[in-house]
PDB file of C-alpha atoms in Angstrom:
ATOM      1  CA  MET A  98     -47.078  -4.834-182.037  1.00 81.00           C
ATOM      2  CA  ARG A  99     -44.210  -5.856-184.028  1.00 84.00           C
ATOM      3  CA  ARG A 100     -40.991  -4.203-182.610  1.00 84.00           C
ATOM      4  CA  HIS A 101     -42.121  -5.324-179.229  1.00 80.00           C
ATOM      5  CA  LEU A 102     -41.951  -9.043-180.681  1.00 81.00           C
ATOM      6  CA  ARG A 103     -38.588  -8.677-182.481  1.00 83.00           C
ATOM      7  CA  ALA A 104     -37.313  -6.794-179.113  1.00 78.00           C
ATOM      8  CA  PHE A 105     -39.271 -10.358-176.993  1.00 74.00           C
ATOM      9  CA  ALA A 106     -37.125 -12.577-179.838  1.00 75.00           C
ATOM     10  CA  SER A 107     -34.082 -10.848-179.328  1.00 77.00           C
ATOM     11  CA  SER A 108     -33.977 -10.218-175.655  1.00 73.00           C
ATOM     12  CA  GLN A 109     -31.278 -12.534-174.264  1.00 71.00           C
ATOM     13  CA  ASP A 110     -32.557 -11.432-170.401  1.00 71.00           C
ATOM     14  CA  GLY A 111     -32.690 -13.956-168.238  1.00 67.00           C
ATOM     15  CA  THR A 112     -30.291 -16.232-170.140  1.00 72.00           C
ATOM     16  CA  VAL A 113     -27.732 -16.867-167.292  1.00 76.00           C
ATOM     17  CA  THR A 114     -30.314 -17.916-164.899  1.00 79.00           C
ATOM     18  CA  THR A 115     -32.415 -20.631-167.825  1.00 79.00           C
ATOM     19  CA  GLU A 116     -29.321 -21.639-168.528  1.00 81.00           C
ATOM     20  CA  PHE A 117     -28.447 -22.693-164.830  1.00 84.00           C
ATOM     21  CA  VAL A 118     -31.344 -23.850-164.065  1.00 84.00           C
ATOM     22  CA  LEU A 119     -31.082 -26.707-166.961  1.00 84.00           C
ATOM     23  CA  THR A 120     -27.430 -27.432-166.546  1.00 88.00           C
ATOM     24  CA  PHE A 121     -27.119 -27.459-162.073  1.00 89.00           C
ATOM     25  CA  PRO A 122     -28.821 -30.951-162.206  1.00 84.00           C
ATOM     26  CA  LEU A 123     -26.044 -32.195-164.784  1.00 84.00           C
ATOM     27  CA  LEU A 124     -23.464 -30.252-162.240  1.00 88.00           C
ATOM     28  CA  ILE A 125     -24.471 -32.019-159.637  1.00 85.00           C
ATOM     29  CA  TRP A 126     -24.722 -35.529-161.178  1.00 80.00           C
ATOM     30  CA  ALA A 127     -21.409 -35.168-162.268  1.00 84.00           C
ATOM     31  CA  PHE A 128     -20.516 -34.495-158.964  1.00 86.00           C
ATOM     32  CA  LEU A 129     -21.442 -37.041-157.104  1.00 81.00           C
ATOM     33  CA  ALA A 130     -20.324 -39.270-159.378  1.00 81.00           C
ATOM     34  CA  MET A 131     -16.961 -38.319-159.656  1.00 87.00           C
ATOM     35  CA  PHE A 132     -17.120 -38.417-155.462  1.00 86.00           C
ATOM     36  CA  SER A 133     -19.024 -42.192-155.877  1.00 84.00           C
ATOM     37  CA  TYR A 134     -15.642 -43.367-158.073  1.00 86.00           C
ATOM     38  CA  TRP A 135     -13.179 -41.669-156.419  1.00 90.00           C
ATOM     39  CA  ASP A 136     -13.961 -43.299-153.006  1.00 88.00           C
ATOM     40  CA  ILE A 137     -14.686 -46.469-154.700  1.00 88.00           C
ATOM     41  CA  TYR A 138     -11.200 -46.958-156.703  1.00 90.00           C
ATOM     42  CA  ALA A 139      -9.614 -45.418-152.810  1.00 90.00           C
ATOM     43  CA  ARG A 140     -11.203 -47.876-150.367  1.00 89.00           C
ATOM     44  CA  MET A 141      -9.914 -50.686-153.486  1.00 92.00           C
ATOM     45  CA  ASN A 142      -6.521 -49.887-153.226  1.00 94.00           C
ATOM     46  CA  VAL A 143      -6.401 -49.052-149.779  1.00 93.00           C
ATOM     47  CA  VAL A 144      -7.507 -52.861-149.317  1.00 93.00           C
ATOM     48  CA  GLN A 145      -4.762 -53.982-151.955  1.00 95.00           C
ATOM     49  CA  LYS A 146      -1.585 -52.506-149.722  1.00 95.00           C
ATOM     50  CA  ALA A 147      -3.635 -53.932-146.191  1.00 94.00           C
ATOM     51  CA  THR A 148      -3.545 -57.092-147.943  1.00 95.00           C
ATOM     52  CA  PHE A 149       0.378 -57.000-149.870  1.00 96.00           C
ATOM     53  CA  VAL A 150       1.719 -55.673-146.135  1.00 95.00           C
ATOM     54  CA  VAL A 151      -0.092 -59.106-143.896  1.00 95.00           C
ATOM     55  CA  ALA A 152       1.710 -61.310-147.228  1.00 95.00           C
ATOM     56  CA  ASP A 153       4.879 -59.685-146.850  1.00 95.00           C
ATOM     57  CA  THR A 154       4.343 -59.869-142.454  1.00 93.00           C
ATOM     58  CA  LEU A 155       4.231 -63.338-143.107  1.00 93.00           C
ATOM     59  CA  ALA A 156       6.516 -63.818-145.517  1.00 93.00           C
ATOM     60  CA  ARG A 157       9.332 -62.323-142.949  1.00 92.00           C
ATOM     61  CA  THR A 158       8.438 -63.940-139.969  1.00 89.00           C
ATOM     62  CA  PRO A 159      11.474 -66.169-139.049  1.00 86.00           C
ATOM     63  CA  GLY A 160       9.979 -68.939-137.955  1.00 82.00           C
ATOM     64  CA  SER A 161       6.430 -70.849-137.147  1.00 87.00           C
ATOM     65  CA  VAL A 162       3.091 -68.751-136.597  1.00 91.00           C
ATOM     66  CA  ASP A 163       0.235 -70.217-134.543  1.00 91.00           C
ATOM     67  CA  GLN A 164      -3.145 -68.636-134.520  1.00 91.00           C
ATOM     68  CA  SER A 165      -3.339 -65.672-132.238  1.00 93.00           C
ATOM     69  CA  TYR A 166      -0.896 -64.316-134.618  1.00 93.00           C
ATOM     70  CA  ILE A 167      -2.641 -64.781-138.006  1.00 93.00           C
ATOM     71  CA  ASP A 168      -5.415 -63.360-135.504  1.00 93.00           C
ATOM     72  CA  GLY A 169      -3.494 -60.290-134.915  1.00 94.00           C
ATOM     73  CA  LEU A 170      -2.607 -59.489-138.551  1.00 94.00           C
ATOM     74  CA  ALA A 171      -6.303 -59.635-139.298  1.00 93.00           C
ATOM     75  CA  ASP A 172      -7.155 -56.944-136.205  1.00 92.00           C
ATOM     76  CA  TYR A 173      -4.035 -55.169-138.523  1.00 93.00           C
ATOM     77  CA  GLU A 174      -5.296 -55.237-141.508  1.00 93.00           C
ATOM     78  CA  ASN A 175      -9.090 -54.286-140.254  1.00 91.00           C
ATOM     79  CA  TYR A 176      -6.853 -51.558-138.902  1.00 92.00           C
ATOM     80  CA  LEU A 177      -4.554 -50.455-141.961  1.00 93.00           C
ATOM     81  CA  ILE A 178      -8.293 -50.722-144.034  1.00 91.00           C
ATOM     82  CA  GLY A 179      -9.917 -47.962-142.340  1.00 86.00           C
ATOM     83  CA  PRO A 180     -11.575 -47.851-138.477  1.00 76.00           C
ATOM     84  CA  THR A 181     -15.682 -49.158-140.078  1.00 75.00           C
ATOM     85  CA  ALA A 182     -13.475 -51.781-142.107  1.00 76.00           C
ATOM     86  CA  ASP A 183     -15.318 -55.903-141.552  1.00 85.00           C
ATOM     87  CA  SER A 184     -12.769 -57.735-143.586  1.00 89.00           C
ATOM     88  CA  ARG A 185     -12.189 -61.599-144.055  1.00 92.00           C
ATOM     89  CA  LEU A 186      -8.481 -62.757-144.312  1.00 94.00           C
ATOM     90  CA  ARG A 187      -7.497 -66.340-145.465  1.00 94.00           C
ATOM     91  CA  VAL A 188      -4.015 -67.831-145.194  1.00 95.00           C
ATOM     92  CA  THR A 189      -2.898 -70.710-146.797  1.00 94.00           C
ATOM     93  CA  SER A 190       0.700 -72.315-146.931  1.00 93.00           C
ATOM     94  CA  ILE A 191       0.606 -74.595-150.755  1.00 92.00           C
ATOM     95  CA  THR A 192       3.784 -76.183-151.176  1.00 91.00           C
ATOM     96  CA  TRP A 193       3.868 -77.693-154.893  1.00 87.00           C
ATOM     97  CA  ASN A 194       3.438 -81.743-155.079  1.00 83.00           C
ATOM     98  CA  ASP A 195       5.849 -83.349-157.688  1.00 82.00           C
ATOM     99  CA  SER A 196       4.862 -86.659-157.716  1.00 83.00           C
ATOM    100  CA  ALA A 197       1.109 -85.454-158.511  1.00 82.00           C
ATOM    101  CA  LYS A 198       2.679 -82.576-160.366  1.00 83.00           C
ATOM    102  CA  THR A 199      -0.477 -80.030-158.663  1.00 87.00           C
ATOM    103  CA  TYR A 200      -0.051 -77.688-156.159  1.00 90.00           C
ATOM    104  CA  ALA A 201      -0.961 -78.975-152.001  1.00 89.00           C
ATOM    105  CA  VAL A 202      -1.932 -77.112-149.325  1.00 90.00           C
ATOM    106  CA  SER A 203      -0.256 -77.494-146.054  1.00 90.00           C
ATOM    107  CA  TRP A 204      -2.386 -75.401-143.496  1.00 91.00           C
ATOM    108  CA  SER A 205      -5.220 -72.965-144.321  1.00 92.00           C
ATOM    109  CA  TYR A 206      -6.607 -70.326-141.595  1.00 92.00           C
ATOM    110  CA  SER A 207      -9.301 -68.037-141.177  1.00 93.00           C
ATOM    111  CA  PRO A 208      -9.892 -65.883-137.819  1.00 92.00           C
ATOM    112  CA  ASN A 209     -12.791 -66.939-136.751  1.00 87.00           C
ATOM    113  CA  GLY A 210     -13.563 -69.400-139.515  1.00 87.00           C
ATOM    114  CA  ARG A 211     -14.830 -65.864-141.459  1.00 88.00           C
ATOM    115  CA  MET A 212     -13.881 -67.591-144.812  1.00 91.00           C
ATOM    116  CA  PRO A 213     -13.642 -71.370-145.574  1.00 90.00           C
ATOM    117  CA  GLY A 214     -10.281 -73.565-144.857  1.00 88.00           C
ATOM    118  CA  ARG A 215      -8.643 -73.962-148.726  1.00 89.00           C
ATOM    119  CA  ASP A 216      -7.752 -77.708-149.057  1.00 89.00           C
ATOM    120  CA  THR A 217      -6.095 -78.764-152.231  1.00 87.00           C
ATOM    121  CA  ALA A 218      -8.885 -79.663-154.127  1.00 89.00           C
ATOM    122  CA  SER A 219     -10.026 -75.674-154.263  1.00 89.00           C
ATOM    123  CA  LEU A 220      -6.954 -74.649-155.950  1.00 89.00           C
ATOM    124  CA  ALA A 221      -7.806 -75.652-159.079  1.00 85.00           C
ATOM    125  CA  ALA A 222      -9.831 -72.659-159.563  1.00 88.00           C
ATOM    126  CA  VAL A 223      -6.707 -70.824-158.814  1.00 90.00           C
ATOM    127  CA  LYS A 224      -3.857 -72.347-159.834  1.00 87.00           C
ATOM    128  CA  ASP A 225      -3.717 -69.998-163.683  1.00 90.00           C
ATOM    129  CA  ARG A 226      -3.275 -67.682-161.184  1.00 92.00           C
ATOM    130  CA  LEU A 227      -0.186 -68.976-158.056  1.00 91.00           C
ATOM    131  CA  PRO A 228       3.197 -69.146-159.919  1.00 91.00           C
ATOM    132  CA  ILE A 229       5.371 -71.928-161.181  1.00 88.00           C
ATOM    133  CA  LEU A 230       7.174 -74.153-158.292  1.00 88.00           C
ATOM    134  CA  SER A 231       9.807 -75.969-157.988  1.00 87.00           C
ATOM    135  CA  PRO A 232      10.170 -79.614-156.525  1.00 83.00           C
ATOM    136  CA  PHE A 233       9.603 -78.411-152.210  1.00 80.00           C
ATOM    137  CA  GLU A 234       9.257 -74.335-152.759  1.00 87.00           C
ATOM    138  CA  SER A 235       6.506 -73.109-150.417  1.00 91.00           C
ATOM    139  CA  ILE A 236       4.532 -69.658-150.724  1.00 93.00           C
ATOM    140  CA  LEU A 237       1.754 -68.003-148.765  1.00 94.00           C
ATOM    141  CA  LEU A 238      -1.349 -67.514-150.461  1.00 95.00           C
ATOM    142  CA  VAL A 239      -3.318 -63.947-148.493  1.00 95.00           C
ATOM    143  CA  GLU A 240      -6.779 -63.689-149.678  1.00 95.00           C
ATOM    144  CA  THR A 241      -8.638 -60.979-148.109  1.00 94.00           C
ATOM    145  CA  SER A 242     -12.868 -60.361-148.786  1.00 93.00           C
ATOM    146  CA  LEU A 243     -13.787 -56.844-147.780  1.00 91.00           C
ATOM    147  CA  ASP A 244     -17.773 -55.658-148.201  1.00 90.00           C
ATOM    148  CA  TYR A 245     -18.108 -52.418-149.713  1.00 88.00           C
ATOM    149  CA  GLN A 246     -21.197 -49.768-149.343  1.00 85.00           C
ATOM    150  CA  PRO A 247     -20.965 -47.282-151.571  1.00 83.00           C
ATOM    151  CA  PRO A 248     -21.581 -43.691-150.150  1.00 81.00           C
ATOM    152  CA  ILE A 249     -24.248 -42.828-152.619  1.00 78.00           C
ATOM    153  CA  ARG A 250     -26.542 -45.685-153.274  1.00 76.00           C
ATOM    154  CA  GLU A 251     -27.751 -47.257-156.349  1.00 76.00           C
ATOM    155  CA  GLY A 252     -31.095 -45.785-157.532  1.00 71.00           C
ATOM    156  CA  MET A 253     -32.783 -43.492-160.060  1.00 68.00           C
ATOM    157  CA  VAL A 254     -33.838 -39.778-159.983  1.00 66.00           C
ATOM    158  CA  GLY A 255     -36.294 -39.144-162.164  1.00 69.00           C
ATOM    159  CA  SER A 256     -34.661 -40.858-165.719  1.00 71.00           C
ATOM    160  CA  ILE A 257     -31.453 -40.441-164.903  1.00 68.00           C
ATOM    161  CA  PRO A 258     -29.420 -43.797-162.421  1.00 70.00           C
ATOM    162  CA  VAL A 259     -26.937 -42.361-160.081  1.00 70.00           C
ATOM    163  CA  GLY A 260     -24.761 -44.058-157.066  1.00 73.00           C
ATOM    164  CA  PHE A 261     -23.495 -47.642-156.955  1.00 81.00           C
ATOM    165  CA  ALA A 262     -24.207 -51.302-155.988  1.00 83.00           C
ATOM    166  CA  PRO A 263     -22.893 -52.902-152.624  1.00 85.00           C
ATOM    167  CA  ARG A 264     -20.101 -54.974-153.627  1.00 87.00           C
ATOM    168  CA  THR A 265     -17.137 -57.652-152.382  1.00 89.00           C
ATOM    169  CA  PHE A 266     -13.506 -56.762-152.569  1.00 90.00           C
ATOM    170  CA  ASP A 267     -11.874 -59.663-152.969  1.00 92.00           C
ATOM    171  CA  GLU A 268      -7.654 -59.362-152.914  1.00 93.00           C
ATOM    172  CA  PHE A 269      -5.209 -62.109-153.842  1.00 93.00           C
ATOM    173  CA  GLN A 270      -1.663 -61.562-152.946  1.00 94.00           C
ATOM    174  CA  VAL A 271       1.008 -64.728-153.163  1.00 94.00           C
ATOM    175  CA  MET A 272       4.584 -64.347-151.187  1.00 94.00           C
ATOM    176  CA  ARG A 273       7.457 -66.537-150.814  1.00 93.00           C
ATOM    177  CA  PRO A 274       9.205 -66.290-147.412  1.00 92.00           C
ATOM    178  CA  ARG A 275      11.943 -64.913-147.480  1.00 90.00           C
ATOM    179  CA  PHE A 276      14.105 -66.518-144.667  1.00 85.00           C
ATOM    180  CA  ILE A 277      12.761 -69.675-143.852  1.00 86.00           C
ATOM    181  CA  PRO A 278      11.894 -72.304-146.802  1.00 86.00           C
ATOM    182  CA  LYS A 279       8.357 -72.768-145.020  1.00 88.00           C
ATOM    183  CA  VAL A 280       5.907 -70.772-142.849  1.00 90.00           C
ATOM    184  CA  CYS A 281       4.668 -73.611-140.741  1.00 87.00           C
ATOM    185  CA  LEU A 282       1.480 -73.157-138.123  1.00 87.00           C
ATOM    186  CA  THR A 283       2.720 -73.819-134.731  1.00 87.00           C
ATOM    187  CA  SER A 284      -0.868 -75.828-134.458  1.00 78.00           C
ATOM    188  CA  LEU A 285      -0.427 -78.702-137.127  1.00 75.00           C
ATOM    189  CA  PRO A 286       2.688 -80.916-138.442  1.00 72.00           C
ATOM    190  CA  CYS A 287       5.206 -78.933-140.685  1.00 72.00           C
ATOM    191  CA  PRO A 288       6.378 -81.944-142.842  1.00 66.00           C
TER     192      PRO A 288
END
């Protein structure tokens, strides 16, 4: 009997199967986590790049723009982000008011009114992110917002957390006009 107990205690038959059963859920969890992290950062990067492309396109505009031009840029941005993208875009022209020592909004437009337009008072919340301007200098502020649904939703498998909560990517791009002192919106006076 002792010989059989010693043989049983020293036996390693089935060890690989047991280790596989214990580690397989951890491997699946790690794979799904890596996939989710990759998707989040890839989407965030695409939104950043698309916002930059829209801002750069507007900065290179040789004259005034109209609302249909900005609507087209919003469609182009959605195309760059991806086939299921439904981003919101807001473009704001900002100047420096030297007498009041504050930023002033010349115009603000969001296609289909999907984001509220900016006014001078709303710039107080983002003034730390705006560059220092000289009198009569103008900048364009391009903001993008995209609701993101992760491929693996937040939840629990037993006591193990999996997935990520939905989130919103907000991008903020400031660009100076390249060829003209100020980009104007044709439907509004351009001081």
